[in-house]
């Protein structure tokens, strides 16, 4: 499967530059996917090594034949544990391109897109138990309300949750097409597709525990990085970006930054980029997915 079919990497040059690659260093691409970022990193390695993580078995079709690359079939929330299995305790750079790949969106059977009719699945790891169908048909109203309100920022989340519980009592939700038709009644006029996207995003985040996995990965990343090692993270919605931004700026996901007796910031990372880096108009024209991307780069503080 070619990279162009599977997924077009966003801000490829900026991500590579952000890693400040040492040709003999150890690097991790925690979201291997189509392998676009990994192949670019490999071009800059001499005696170094790159580990590529992905929990989606479809990504294995994109593994490059390169002695300096190792594919790890795992969720990036288990980053530290799996690297230790490969004898790796410290790394020089970690790249994370969060969100969903073009391949996953364009594959009807995966259930990620409103453009196709498929099963309400949405599992990144196809061997996982929880699917969107189970969320919609079994979750209590209060939990659905919370998911749509927080993960999807859906304004009528309470109304939608009530309607789902009422509807499924007569007819369980089975397909993306059927669920999208149901949503049409609750979408703001003229903003149907944005509404569908918000609801589908909320379900996807819940099914894959994306926020919990991201927090665990980021904490592992901080521990794994060598002094001056780089953390490069690209996010596509405000919930992800907020976690990344807070960790870089404050050293934690919530609350205010702590300081020592002398007023020095107590945080493990320092920002490299001033604010978030965004794609230019030329890239957005080539790859519309780049429009919502925010790239943040940080380096581990030296001892």
PDB file of C-alpha atoms in Angstrom:
ATOM      1  CA  UNK A   1       0.000   0.000   0.000  1.00  0.00           C
ATOM      2  CA  UNK A   2       1.555   3.304  -1.023  1.00  0.00           C
ATOM      3  CA  UNK A   3       1.876   6.246   1.321  1.00  0.00           C
ATOM      4  CA  UNK A   4      -0.072   8.514  -1.064  1.00  0.00           C
ATOM      5  CA  UNK A   5      -3.038   6.134  -0.908  1.00  0.00           C
ATOM      6  CA  UNK A   6      -2.830   5.456   2.816  1.00  0.00           C
ATOM      7  CA  UNK A   7      -2.095   8.921   4.190  1.00  0.00           C
ATOM      8  CA  UNK A   8      -0.425  12.190   3.167  1.00  0.00           C
ATOM      9  CA  UNK A   9       1.898  13.343   5.978  1.00  0.00           C
ATOM     10  CA  UNK A  10       1.192  16.831   7.279  1.00  0.00           C
ATOM     11  CA  UNK A  11       3.986  19.419   7.779  1.00  0.00           C
ATOM     12  CA  UNK A  12       6.631  16.841   6.898  1.00  0.00           C
ATOM     13  CA  UNK A  13       9.550  19.288   6.733  1.00  0.00           C
ATOM     14  CA  UNK A  14       8.547  21.106   9.931  1.00  0.00           C
ATOM     15  CA  UNK A  15       8.259  17.838  11.873  1.00  0.00           C
ATOM     16  CA  UNK A  16      11.649  16.632  10.684  1.00  0.00           C
ATOM     17  CA  UNK A  17      13.257  19.973  11.463  1.00  0.00           C
ATOM     18  CA  UNK A  18      11.635  19.995  14.900  1.00  0.00           C
ATOM     19  CA  UNK A  19      13.309  16.691  15.792  1.00  0.00           C
ATOM     20  CA  UNK A  20      16.789  18.208  15.181  1.00  0.00           C
ATOM     21  CA  UNK A  21      17.915  14.725  14.141  1.00  0.00           C
ATOM     22  CA  UNK A  22      21.253  13.327  15.295  1.00  0.00           C
ATOM     23  CA  UNK A  23      22.299  10.824  12.573  1.00  0.00           C
ATOM     24  CA  UNK A  24      23.348   8.373  15.291  1.00  0.00           C
ATOM     25  CA  UNK A  25      20.417   8.957  17.629  1.00  0.00           C
ATOM     26  CA  UNK A  26      17.411   6.886  18.670  1.00  0.00           C
ATOM     27  CA  UNK A  27      13.991   8.148  17.556  1.00  0.00           C
ATOM     28  CA  UNK A  28      10.362   7.084  17.837  1.00  0.00           C
ATOM     29  CA  UNK A  29       7.439   7.747  15.512  1.00  0.00           C
ATOM     30  CA  UNK A  30       4.544   6.840  17.810  1.00  0.00           C
ATOM     31  CA  UNK A  31       1.949   7.171  15.009  1.00  0.00           C
ATOM     32  CA  UNK A  32       3.539   5.275  12.107  1.00  0.00           C
ATOM     33  CA  UNK A  33       0.406   5.024   9.907  1.00  0.00           C
ATOM     34  CA  UNK A  34       1.375   5.399   6.264  1.00  0.00           C
ATOM     35  CA  UNK A  35       5.029   5.745   7.181  1.00  0.00           C
ATOM     36  CA  UNK A  36       5.527   9.141   5.546  1.00  0.00           C
ATOM     37  CA  UNK A  37       7.167  10.801   8.531  1.00  0.00           C
ATOM     38  CA  UNK A  38       9.190   7.672   9.330  1.00  0.00           C
ATOM     39  CA  UNK A  39      10.643   7.419   5.838  1.00  0.00           C
ATOM     40  CA  UNK A  40      11.716  11.060   6.030  1.00  0.00           C
ATOM     41  CA  UNK A  41      13.371  10.539   9.419  1.00  0.00           C
ATOM     42  CA  UNK A  42      15.234   7.482   8.109  1.00  0.00           C
ATOM     43  CA  UNK A  43      16.816   9.639   5.379  1.00  0.00           C
ATOM     44  CA  UNK A  44      18.598  11.588   8.119  1.00  0.00           C
ATOM     45  CA  UNK A  45      19.925   8.582  10.063  1.00  0.00           C
ATOM     46  CA  UNK A  46      23.395   7.064   9.721  1.00  0.00           C
ATOM     47  CA  UNK A  47      23.993   4.663  12.602  1.00  0.00           C
ATOM     48  CA  UNK A  48      20.822   5.722  14.410  1.00  0.00           C
ATOM     49  CA  UNK A  49      17.577   3.781  14.769  1.00  0.00           C
ATOM     50  CA  UNK A  50      13.875   4.548  14.445  1.00  0.00           C
ATOM     51  CA  UNK A  51      11.017   2.725  16.164  1.00  0.00           C
ATOM     52  CA  UNK A  52       7.562   3.074  14.624  1.00  0.00           C
ATOM     53  CA  UNK A  53       4.471   2.404  16.755  1.00  0.00           C
ATOM     54  CA  UNK A  54       0.965   1.676  15.454  1.00  0.00           C
ATOM     55  CA  UNK A  55      -1.899  -0.364  16.885  1.00  0.00           C
ATOM     56  CA  UNK A  56      -3.695  -0.609  13.520  1.00  0.00           C
ATOM     57  CA  UNK A  57      -2.717  -3.807  11.697  1.00  0.00           C
ATOM     58  CA  UNK A  58      -3.366  -2.086   8.339  1.00  0.00           C
ATOM     59  CA  UNK A  59      -0.245   0.026   8.964  1.00  0.00           C
ATOM     60  CA  UNK A  60       1.978  -3.064   8.704  1.00  0.00           C
ATOM     61  CA  UNK A  61       1.586  -2.922   4.918  1.00  0.00           C
ATOM     62  CA  UNK A  62       3.666   0.278   4.955  1.00  0.00           C
ATOM     63  CA  UNK A  63       6.721  -0.976   6.873  1.00  0.00           C
ATOM     64  CA  UNK A  64       9.908   0.140   5.074  1.00  0.00           C
ATOM     65  CA  UNK A  65      12.692  -2.349   4.363  1.00  0.00           C
ATOM     66  CA  UNK A  66      15.393  -0.636   6.357  1.00  0.00           C
ATOM     67  CA  UNK A  67      17.782  -2.105   8.919  1.00  0.00           C
ATOM     68  CA  UNK A  68      17.524   1.087  10.950  1.00  0.00           C
ATOM     69  CA  UNK A  69      13.755   0.681  11.439  1.00  0.00           C
ATOM     70  CA  UNK A  70      11.735  -1.462  13.845  1.00  0.00           C
ATOM     71  CA  UNK A  71       7.939  -1.650  13.738  1.00  0.00           C
ATOM     72  CA  UNK A  72       6.124  -2.042  17.063  1.00  0.00           C
ATOM     73  CA  UNK A  73       2.494  -3.165  16.858  1.00  0.00           C
ATOM     74  CA  UNK A  74       1.175  -1.457  19.983  1.00  0.00           C
ATOM     75  CA  UNK A  75      -0.803   1.481  21.320  1.00  0.00           C
ATOM     76  CA  UNK A  76       1.489   4.412  22.009  1.00  0.00           C
ATOM     77  CA  UNK A  77       0.152   4.581  25.563  1.00  0.00           C
ATOM     78  CA  UNK A  78       2.519   1.642  26.243  1.00  0.00           C
ATOM     79  CA  UNK A  79       5.502   3.470  24.739  1.00  0.00           C
ATOM     80  CA  UNK A  80       7.979   2.982  27.588  1.00  0.00           C
ATOM     81  CA  UNK A  81       7.092  -0.659  28.185  1.00  0.00           C
ATOM     82  CA  UNK A  82       7.527  -1.738  24.567  1.00  0.00           C
ATOM     83  CA  UNK A  83      10.744   0.223  24.075  1.00  0.00           C
ATOM     84  CA  UNK A  84      12.207  -1.503  27.115  1.00  0.00           C
ATOM     85  CA  UNK A  85      11.311  -4.856  25.525  1.00  0.00           C
ATOM     86  CA  UNK A  86      13.580  -3.744  22.682  1.00  0.00           C
ATOM     87  CA  UNK A  87      16.319  -2.755  25.111  1.00  0.00           C
ATOM     88  CA  UNK A  88      15.703   0.996  24.752  1.00  0.00           C
ATOM     89  CA  UNK A  89      15.707   3.129  27.908  1.00  0.00           C
ATOM     90  CA  UNK A  90      16.366   6.591  26.468  1.00  0.00           C
ATOM     91  CA  UNK A  91      15.679   8.274  23.112  1.00  0.00           C
ATOM     92  CA  UNK A  92      16.678  11.489  21.353  1.00  0.00           C
ATOM     93  CA  UNK A  93      13.352  12.405  19.801  1.00  0.00           C
ATOM     94  CA  UNK A  94       9.681  11.445  19.690  1.00  0.00           C
ATOM     95  CA  UNK A  95       7.181  12.354  16.976  1.00  0.00           C
ATOM     96  CA  UNK A  96       3.399  12.084  17.340  1.00  0.00           C
ATOM     97  CA  UNK A  97       0.981  12.888  14.508  1.00  0.00           C
ATOM     98  CA  UNK A  98      -2.302  12.540  16.369  1.00  0.00           C
ATOM     99  CA  UNK A  99      -5.783  11.914  15.068  1.00  0.00           C
ATOM    100  CA  UNK A 100      -6.967   9.640  12.318  1.00  0.00           C
ATOM    101  CA  UNK A 101      -5.314   8.657   9.043  1.00  0.00           C
ATOM    102  CA  UNK A 102      -6.804   9.240   5.611  1.00  0.00           C
ATOM    103  CA  UNK A 103      -6.831   5.464   5.094  1.00  0.00           C
ATOM    104  CA  UNK A 104      -8.979   4.908   8.180  1.00  0.00           C
ATOM    105  CA  UNK A 105     -11.398   7.650   7.108  1.00  0.00           C
ATOM    106  CA  UNK A 106     -11.666   6.317   3.558  1.00  0.00           C
ATOM    107  CA  UNK A 107     -12.222   2.681   4.522  1.00  0.00           C
ATOM    108  CA  UNK A 108     -16.047   2.247   4.867  1.00  0.00           C
ATOM    109  CA  UNK A 109     -15.804  -0.860   7.046  1.00  0.00           C
ATOM    110  CA  UNK A 110     -13.942   1.074   9.749  1.00  0.00           C
ATOM    111  CA  UNK A 111     -16.947   3.352  10.380  1.00  0.00           C
ATOM    112  CA  UNK A 112     -14.974   6.584  10.896  1.00  0.00           C
ATOM    113  CA  UNK A 113     -16.621   8.637   8.162  1.00  0.00           C
ATOM    114  CA  UNK A 114     -20.113   9.962   7.496  1.00  0.00           C
ATOM    115  CA  UNK A 115     -19.406   9.740   3.737  1.00  0.00           C
ATOM    116  CA  UNK A 116     -19.834   5.971   3.577  1.00  0.00           C
ATOM    117  CA  UNK A 117     -22.233   3.355   4.832  1.00  0.00           C
ATOM    118  CA  UNK A 118     -20.500   0.925   7.148  1.00  0.00           C
ATOM    119  CA  UNK A 119     -20.667  -0.637  10.562  1.00  0.00           C
ATOM    120  CA  UNK A 120     -20.498   1.723  13.550  1.00  0.00           C
ATOM    121  CA  UNK A 121     -17.032   0.507  14.503  1.00  0.00           C
ATOM    122  CA  UNK A 122     -14.401   3.294  14.925  1.00  0.00           C
ATOM    123  CA  UNK A 123     -11.797   1.065  16.596  1.00  0.00           C
ATOM    124  CA  UNK A 124      -8.189   2.037  15.866  1.00  0.00           C
ATOM    125  CA  UNK A 125      -7.172  -1.367  17.193  1.00  0.00           C
ATOM    126  CA  UNK A 126      -9.435  -3.793  15.361  1.00  0.00           C
ATOM    127  CA  UNK A 127      -9.024  -6.434  18.066  1.00  0.00           C
ATOM    128  CA  UNK A 128     -10.323  -4.104  20.811  1.00  0.00           C
ATOM    129  CA  UNK A 129     -13.713  -4.887  22.317  1.00  0.00           C
ATOM    130  CA  UNK A 130     -15.448  -1.499  22.537  1.00  0.00           C
ATOM    131  CA  UNK A 131     -16.997  -0.130  19.317  1.00  0.00           C
ATOM    132  CA  UNK A 132     -19.106   2.937  18.532  1.00  0.00           C
ATOM    133  CA  UNK A 133     -22.104   0.658  18.137  1.00  0.00           C
ATOM    134  CA  UNK A 134     -21.735  -0.528  21.720  1.00  0.00           C
ATOM    135  CA  UNK A 135     -21.307   3.039  23.005  1.00  0.00           C
ATOM    136  CA  UNK A 136     -24.481   4.218  21.277  1.00  0.00           C
ATOM    137  CA  UNK A 137     -26.581   1.211  22.214  1.00  0.00           C
ATOM    138  CA  UNK A 138     -25.490   0.586  25.819  1.00  0.00           C
ATOM    139  CA  UNK A 139     -24.169   3.774  27.457  1.00  0.00           C
ATOM    140  CA  UNK A 140     -26.380   5.584  29.943  1.00  0.00           C
ATOM    141  CA  UNK A 141     -27.847   8.916  28.904  1.00  0.00           C
ATOM    142  CA  UNK A 142     -25.652  10.873  31.340  1.00  0.00           C
ATOM    143  CA  UNK A 143     -22.495   9.299  29.961  1.00  0.00           C
ATOM    144  CA  UNK A 144     -23.508  10.004  26.354  1.00  0.00           C
ATOM    145  CA  UNK A 145     -24.268  13.602  27.342  1.00  0.00           C
ATOM    146  CA  UNK A 146     -20.778  13.961  28.816  1.00  0.00           C
ATOM    147  CA  UNK A 147     -19.028  12.386  25.803  1.00  0.00           C
ATOM    148  CA  UNK A 148     -20.776  14.581  23.225  1.00  0.00           C
ATOM    149  CA  UNK A 149     -20.394  17.726  25.312  1.00  0.00           C
ATOM    150  CA  UNK A 150     -16.724  17.316  26.211  1.00  0.00           C
ATOM    151  CA  UNK A 151     -15.191  15.340  23.341  1.00  0.00           C
ATOM    152  CA  UNK A 152     -17.344  16.752  20.553  1.00  0.00           C
ATOM    153  CA  UNK A 153     -18.235  20.155  21.995  1.00  0.00           C
ATOM    154  CA  UNK A 154     -21.773  19.483  20.767  1.00  0.00           C
ATOM    155  CA  UNK A 155     -24.046  22.311  21.937  1.00  0.00           C
ATOM    156  CA  UNK A 156     -27.223  20.233  22.201  1.00  0.00           C
ATOM    157  CA  UNK A 157     -25.422  17.251  23.759  1.00  0.00           C
ATOM    158  CA  UNK A 158     -28.123  16.654  26.399  1.00  0.00           C
ATOM    159  CA  UNK A 159     -30.942  16.666  23.840  1.00  0.00           C
ATOM    160  CA  UNK A 160     -28.992  14.360  21.559  1.00  0.00           C
ATOM    161  CA  UNK A 161     -28.227  11.901  24.369  1.00  0.00           C
ATOM    162  CA  UNK A 162     -31.906  11.756  25.336  1.00  0.00           C
ATOM    163  CA  UNK A 163     -32.926  11.168  21.706  1.00  0.00           C
ATOM    164  CA  UNK A 164     -30.384   8.359  21.254  1.00  0.00           C
ATOM    165  CA  UNK A 165     -31.618   6.496  24.337  1.00  0.00           C
ATOM    166  CA  UNK A 166     -35.229   6.855  23.151  1.00  0.00           C
ATOM    167  CA  UNK A 167     -34.456   5.781  19.561  1.00  0.00           C
ATOM    168  CA  UNK A 168     -32.369   2.735  20.422  1.00  0.00           C
ATOM    169  CA  UNK A 169     -35.157   1.294  22.577  1.00  0.00           C
ATOM    170  CA  UNK A 170     -37.145   0.748  19.388  1.00  0.00           C
ATOM    171  CA  UNK A 171     -34.291   0.222  16.922  1.00  0.00           C
ATOM    172  CA  UNK A 172     -30.606  -0.236  17.874  1.00  0.00           C
ATOM    173  CA  UNK A 173     -28.042   1.742  15.874  1.00  0.00           C
ATOM    174  CA  UNK A 174     -26.096  -0.436  13.430  1.00  0.00           C
ATOM    175  CA  UNK A 175     -24.643   1.589  10.549  1.00  0.00           C
ATOM    176  CA  UNK A 176     -22.990   4.966   9.979  1.00  0.00           C
ATOM    177  CA  UNK A 177     -25.561   5.730   7.299  1.00  0.00           C
ATOM    178  CA  UNK A 178     -28.498   5.058   9.640  1.00  0.00           C
ATOM    179  CA  UNK A 179     -26.941   7.017  12.485  1.00  0.00           C
ATOM    180  CA  UNK A 180     -26.144   9.994  10.233  1.00  0.00           C
ATOM    181  CA  UNK A 181     -29.760  10.033   9.009  1.00  0.00           C
ATOM    182  CA  UNK A 182     -30.880  10.093  12.651  1.00  0.00           C
ATOM    183  CA  UNK A 183     -28.485  12.972  13.454  1.00  0.00           C
ATOM    184  CA  UNK A 184     -29.921  15.135  10.677  1.00  0.00           C
ATOM    185  CA  UNK A 185     -32.925  15.967  12.866  1.00  0.00           C
ATOM    186  CA  UNK A 186     -30.690  17.491  15.543  1.00  0.00           C
ATOM    187  CA  UNK A 187     -28.072  19.269  13.429  1.00  0.00           C
ATOM    188  CA  UNK A 188     -28.168  23.111  13.220  1.00  0.00           C
ATOM    189  CA  UNK A 189     -29.551  24.269   9.886  1.00  0.00           C
ATOM    190  CA  UNK A 190     -26.809  24.667   7.309  1.00  0.00           C
ATOM    191  CA  UNK A 191     -24.200  23.070   9.587  1.00  0.00           C
ATOM    192  CA  UNK A 192     -25.104  19.424   9.122  1.00  0.00           C
ATOM    193  CA  UNK A 193     -21.649  18.118   8.203  1.00  0.00           C
ATOM    194  CA  UNK A 194     -19.844  20.008  10.945  1.00  0.00           C
ATOM    195  CA  UNK A 195     -22.315  18.585  13.451  1.00  0.00           C
ATOM    196  CA  UNK A 196     -21.837  15.038  12.147  1.00  0.00           C
ATOM    197  CA  UNK A 197     -18.062  15.489  12.408  1.00  0.00           C
ATOM    198  CA  UNK A 198     -18.329  16.670  16.025  1.00  0.00           C
ATOM    199  CA  UNK A 199     -20.499  13.702  17.039  1.00  0.00           C
ATOM    200  CA  UNK A 200     -18.306  11.184  15.203  1.00  0.00           C
ATOM    201  CA  UNK A 201     -15.183  12.715  16.774  1.00  0.00           C
ATOM    202  CA  UNK A 202     -16.678  12.327  20.241  1.00  0.00           C
ATOM    203  CA  UNK A 203     -17.509   8.677  19.622  1.00  0.00           C
ATOM    204  CA  UNK A 204     -14.053   7.956  18.174  1.00  0.00           C
ATOM    205  CA  UNK A 205     -12.300   9.531  21.156  1.00  0.00           C
ATOM    206  CA  UNK A 206     -14.415   7.496  23.581  1.00  0.00           C
ATOM    207  CA  UNK A 207     -14.051   4.199  21.719  1.00  0.00           C
ATOM    208  CA  UNK A 208     -10.256   4.502  21.613  1.00  0.00           C
ATOM    209  CA  UNK A 209      -9.761   6.316  24.939  1.00  0.00           C
ATOM    210  CA  UNK A 210      -7.688   8.793  22.957  1.00  0.00           C
ATOM    211  CA  UNK A 211      -7.287  11.383  25.704  1.00  0.00           C
ATOM    212  CA  UNK A 212      -6.216   8.832  28.303  1.00  0.00           C
ATOM    213  CA  UNK A 213      -3.773   7.241  25.854  1.00  0.00           C
ATOM    214  CA  UNK A 214      -2.330  10.648  24.933  1.00  0.00           C
ATOM    215  CA  UNK A 215      -1.719  11.585  28.572  1.00  0.00           C
ATOM    216  CA  UNK A 216       0.061   8.289  29.236  1.00  0.00           C
ATOM    217  CA  UNK A 217       2.193   8.602  26.103  1.00  0.00           C
ATOM    218  CA  UNK A 218       3.227  12.173  26.893  1.00  0.00           C
ATOM    219  CA  UNK A 219       4.279  11.252  30.432  1.00  0.00           C
ATOM    220  CA  UNK A 220       6.290   8.314  29.068  1.00  0.00           C
ATOM    221  CA  UNK A 221       7.866  10.612  26.486  1.00  0.00           C
ATOM    222  CA  UNK A 222       9.100  13.016  29.155  1.00  0.00           C
ATOM    223  CA  UNK A 223      10.790  10.147  31.029  1.00  0.00           C
ATOM    224  CA  UNK A 224      12.294   8.607  27.897  1.00  0.00           C
ATOM    225  CA  UNK A 225      13.858  11.718  26.364  1.00  0.00           C
ATOM    226  CA  UNK A 226      17.556  12.393  26.835  1.00  0.00           C
ATOM    227  CA  UNK A 227      18.520  15.927  27.923  1.00  0.00           C
ATOM    228  CA  UNK A 228      17.992  18.217  24.890  1.00  0.00           C
ATOM    229  CA  UNK A 229      15.870  15.457  23.286  1.00  0.00           C
ATOM    230  CA  UNK A 230      12.936  16.701  21.195  1.00  0.00           C
ATOM    231  CA  UNK A 231       9.205  16.116  21.523  1.00  0.00           C
ATOM    232  CA  UNK A 232       7.265  16.948  18.344  1.00  0.00           C
ATOM    233  CA  UNK A 233       3.470  16.656  18.527  1.00  0.00           C
ATOM    234  CA  UNK A 234       0.883  17.508  15.893  1.00  0.00           C
ATOM    235  CA  UNK A 235      -2.749  17.691  17.023  1.00  0.00           C
ATOM    236  CA  UNK A 236      -6.011  18.270  15.168  1.00  0.00           C
ATOM    237  CA  UNK A 237      -8.495  19.417  17.794  1.00  0.00           C
ATOM    238  CA  UNK A 238      -8.417  21.675  20.838  1.00  0.00           C
ATOM    239  CA  UNK A 239      -8.649  18.907  23.448  1.00  0.00           C
ATOM    240  CA  UNK A 240      -5.427  17.277  22.255  1.00  0.00           C
ATOM    241  CA  UNK A 241      -3.625  20.555  21.724  1.00  0.00           C
ATOM    242  CA  UNK A 242      -4.536  21.780  25.208  1.00  0.00           C
ATOM    243  CA  UNK A 243      -2.950  18.725  26.831  1.00  0.00           C
ATOM    244  CA  UNK A 244       0.237  19.099  24.794  1.00  0.00           C
ATOM    245  CA  UNK A 245       0.443  22.856  25.356  1.00  0.00           C
ATOM    246  CA  UNK A 246      -0.068  22.555  29.112  1.00  0.00           C
ATOM    247  CA  UNK A 247       2.549  19.837  29.487  1.00  0.00           C
ATOM    248  CA  UNK A 248       5.129  21.870  27.575  1.00  0.00           C
ATOM    249  CA  UNK A 249       4.402  25.200  29.231  1.00  0.00           C
ATOM    250  CA  UNK A 250       3.456  24.097  32.759  1.00  0.00           C
ATOM    251  CA  UNK A 251       4.864  20.608  33.163  1.00  0.00           C
ATOM    252  CA  UNK A 252       1.420  19.165  33.875  1.00  0.00           C
ATOM    253  CA  UNK A 253      -1.967  18.788  32.213  1.00  0.00           C
ATOM    254  CA  UNK A 254      -3.944  21.032  34.567  1.00  0.00           C
ATOM    255  CA  UNK A 255      -3.273  23.850  36.985  1.00  0.00           C
ATOM    256  CA  UNK A 256      -0.584  26.504  37.105  1.00  0.00           C
ATOM    257  CA  UNK A 257       3.128  26.065  36.577  1.00  0.00           C
ATOM    258  CA  UNK A 258       5.137  25.548  39.768  1.00  0.00           C
ATOM    259  CA  UNK A 259       8.309  27.483  40.606  1.00  0.00           C
ATOM    260  CA  UNK A 260      11.220  26.888  42.941  1.00  0.00           C
ATOM    261  CA  UNK A 261      12.371  29.230  45.716  1.00  0.00           C
ATOM    262  CA  UNK A 262      14.215  31.397  43.181  1.00  0.00           C
ATOM    263  CA  UNK A 263      11.293  31.685  40.778  1.00  0.00           C
ATOM    264  CA  UNK A 264      12.608  29.185  38.235  1.00  0.00           C
ATOM    265  CA  UNK A 265       9.971  27.192  36.366  1.00  0.00           C
ATOM    266  CA  UNK A 266       9.682  23.576  37.523  1.00  0.00           C
ATOM    267  CA  UNK A 267       8.898  21.797  34.270  1.00  0.00           C
ATOM    268  CA  UNK A 268      10.695  19.021  32.363  1.00  0.00           C
ATOM    269  CA  UNK A 269      10.352  20.579  28.899  1.00  0.00           C
ATOM    270  CA  UNK A 270      11.070  23.917  27.272  1.00  0.00           C
ATOM    271  CA  UNK A 271       9.155  25.072  24.175  1.00  0.00           C
ATOM    272  CA  UNK A 272      11.239  25.314  20.995  1.00  0.00           C
ATOM    273  CA  UNK A 273       8.561  26.787  18.781  1.00  0.00           C
ATOM    274  CA  UNK A 274       6.879  29.988  19.921  1.00  0.00           C
ATOM    275  CA  UNK A 275       3.277  28.886  20.043  1.00  0.00           C
ATOM    276  CA  UNK A 276       1.853  26.379  17.598  1.00  0.00           C
ATOM    277  CA  UNK A 277       3.190  26.012  14.059  1.00  0.00           C
ATOM    278  CA  UNK A 278       0.496  25.771  11.369  1.00  0.00           C
ATOM    279  CA  UNK A 279       0.566  24.706   7.724  1.00  0.00           C
ATOM    280  CA  UNK A 280       0.861  27.326   4.979  1.00  0.00           C
ATOM    281  CA  UNK A 281      -1.865  27.928   2.418  1.00  0.00           C
ATOM    282  CA  UNK A 282      -0.004  25.991  -0.273  1.00  0.00           C
ATOM    283  CA  UNK A 283       0.053  22.818   1.830  1.00  0.00           C
ATOM    284  CA  UNK A 284      -3.579  23.260   2.857  1.00  0.00           C
ATOM    285  CA  UNK A 285      -4.534  23.493  -0.826  1.00  0.00           C
ATOM    286  CA  UNK A 286      -2.695  20.205  -1.490  1.00  0.00           C
ATOM    287  CA  UNK A 287      -3.891  18.489   1.673  1.00  0.00           C
ATOM    288  CA  UNK A 288      -7.043  19.984   3.298  1.00  0.00           C
ATOM    289  CA  UNK A 289      -6.474  17.874   6.437  1.00  0.00           C
ATOM    290  CA  UNK A 290      -3.530  20.149   7.253  1.00  0.00           C
ATOM    291  CA  UNK A 291      -5.902  23.059   7.914  1.00  0.00           C
ATOM    292  CA  UNK A 292      -6.677  22.032  11.493  1.00  0.00           C
ATOM    293  CA  UNK A 293      -3.171  20.816  12.382  1.00  0.00           C
ATOM    294  CA  UNK A 294      -1.196  22.476  15.179  1.00  0.00           C
ATOM    295  CA  UNK A 295       2.426  21.497  15.650  1.00  0.00           C
ATOM    296  CA  UNK A 296       4.250  22.021  18.950  1.00  0.00           C
ATOM    297  CA  UNK A 297       7.940  21.340  19.537  1.00  0.00           C
ATOM    298  CA  UNK A 298       9.705  21.059  22.899  1.00  0.00           C
ATOM    299  CA  UNK A 299      13.049  19.876  24.207  1.00  0.00           C
ATOM    300  CA  UNK A 300      13.912  18.062  27.427  1.00  0.00           C
ATOM    301  CA  UNK A 301      15.656  20.223  29.962  1.00  0.00           C
ATOM    302  CA  UNK A 302      19.283  19.276  30.619  1.00  0.00           C
ATOM    303  CA  UNK A 303      20.355  17.961  33.991  1.00  0.00           C
TER     304      UNK A 303
END
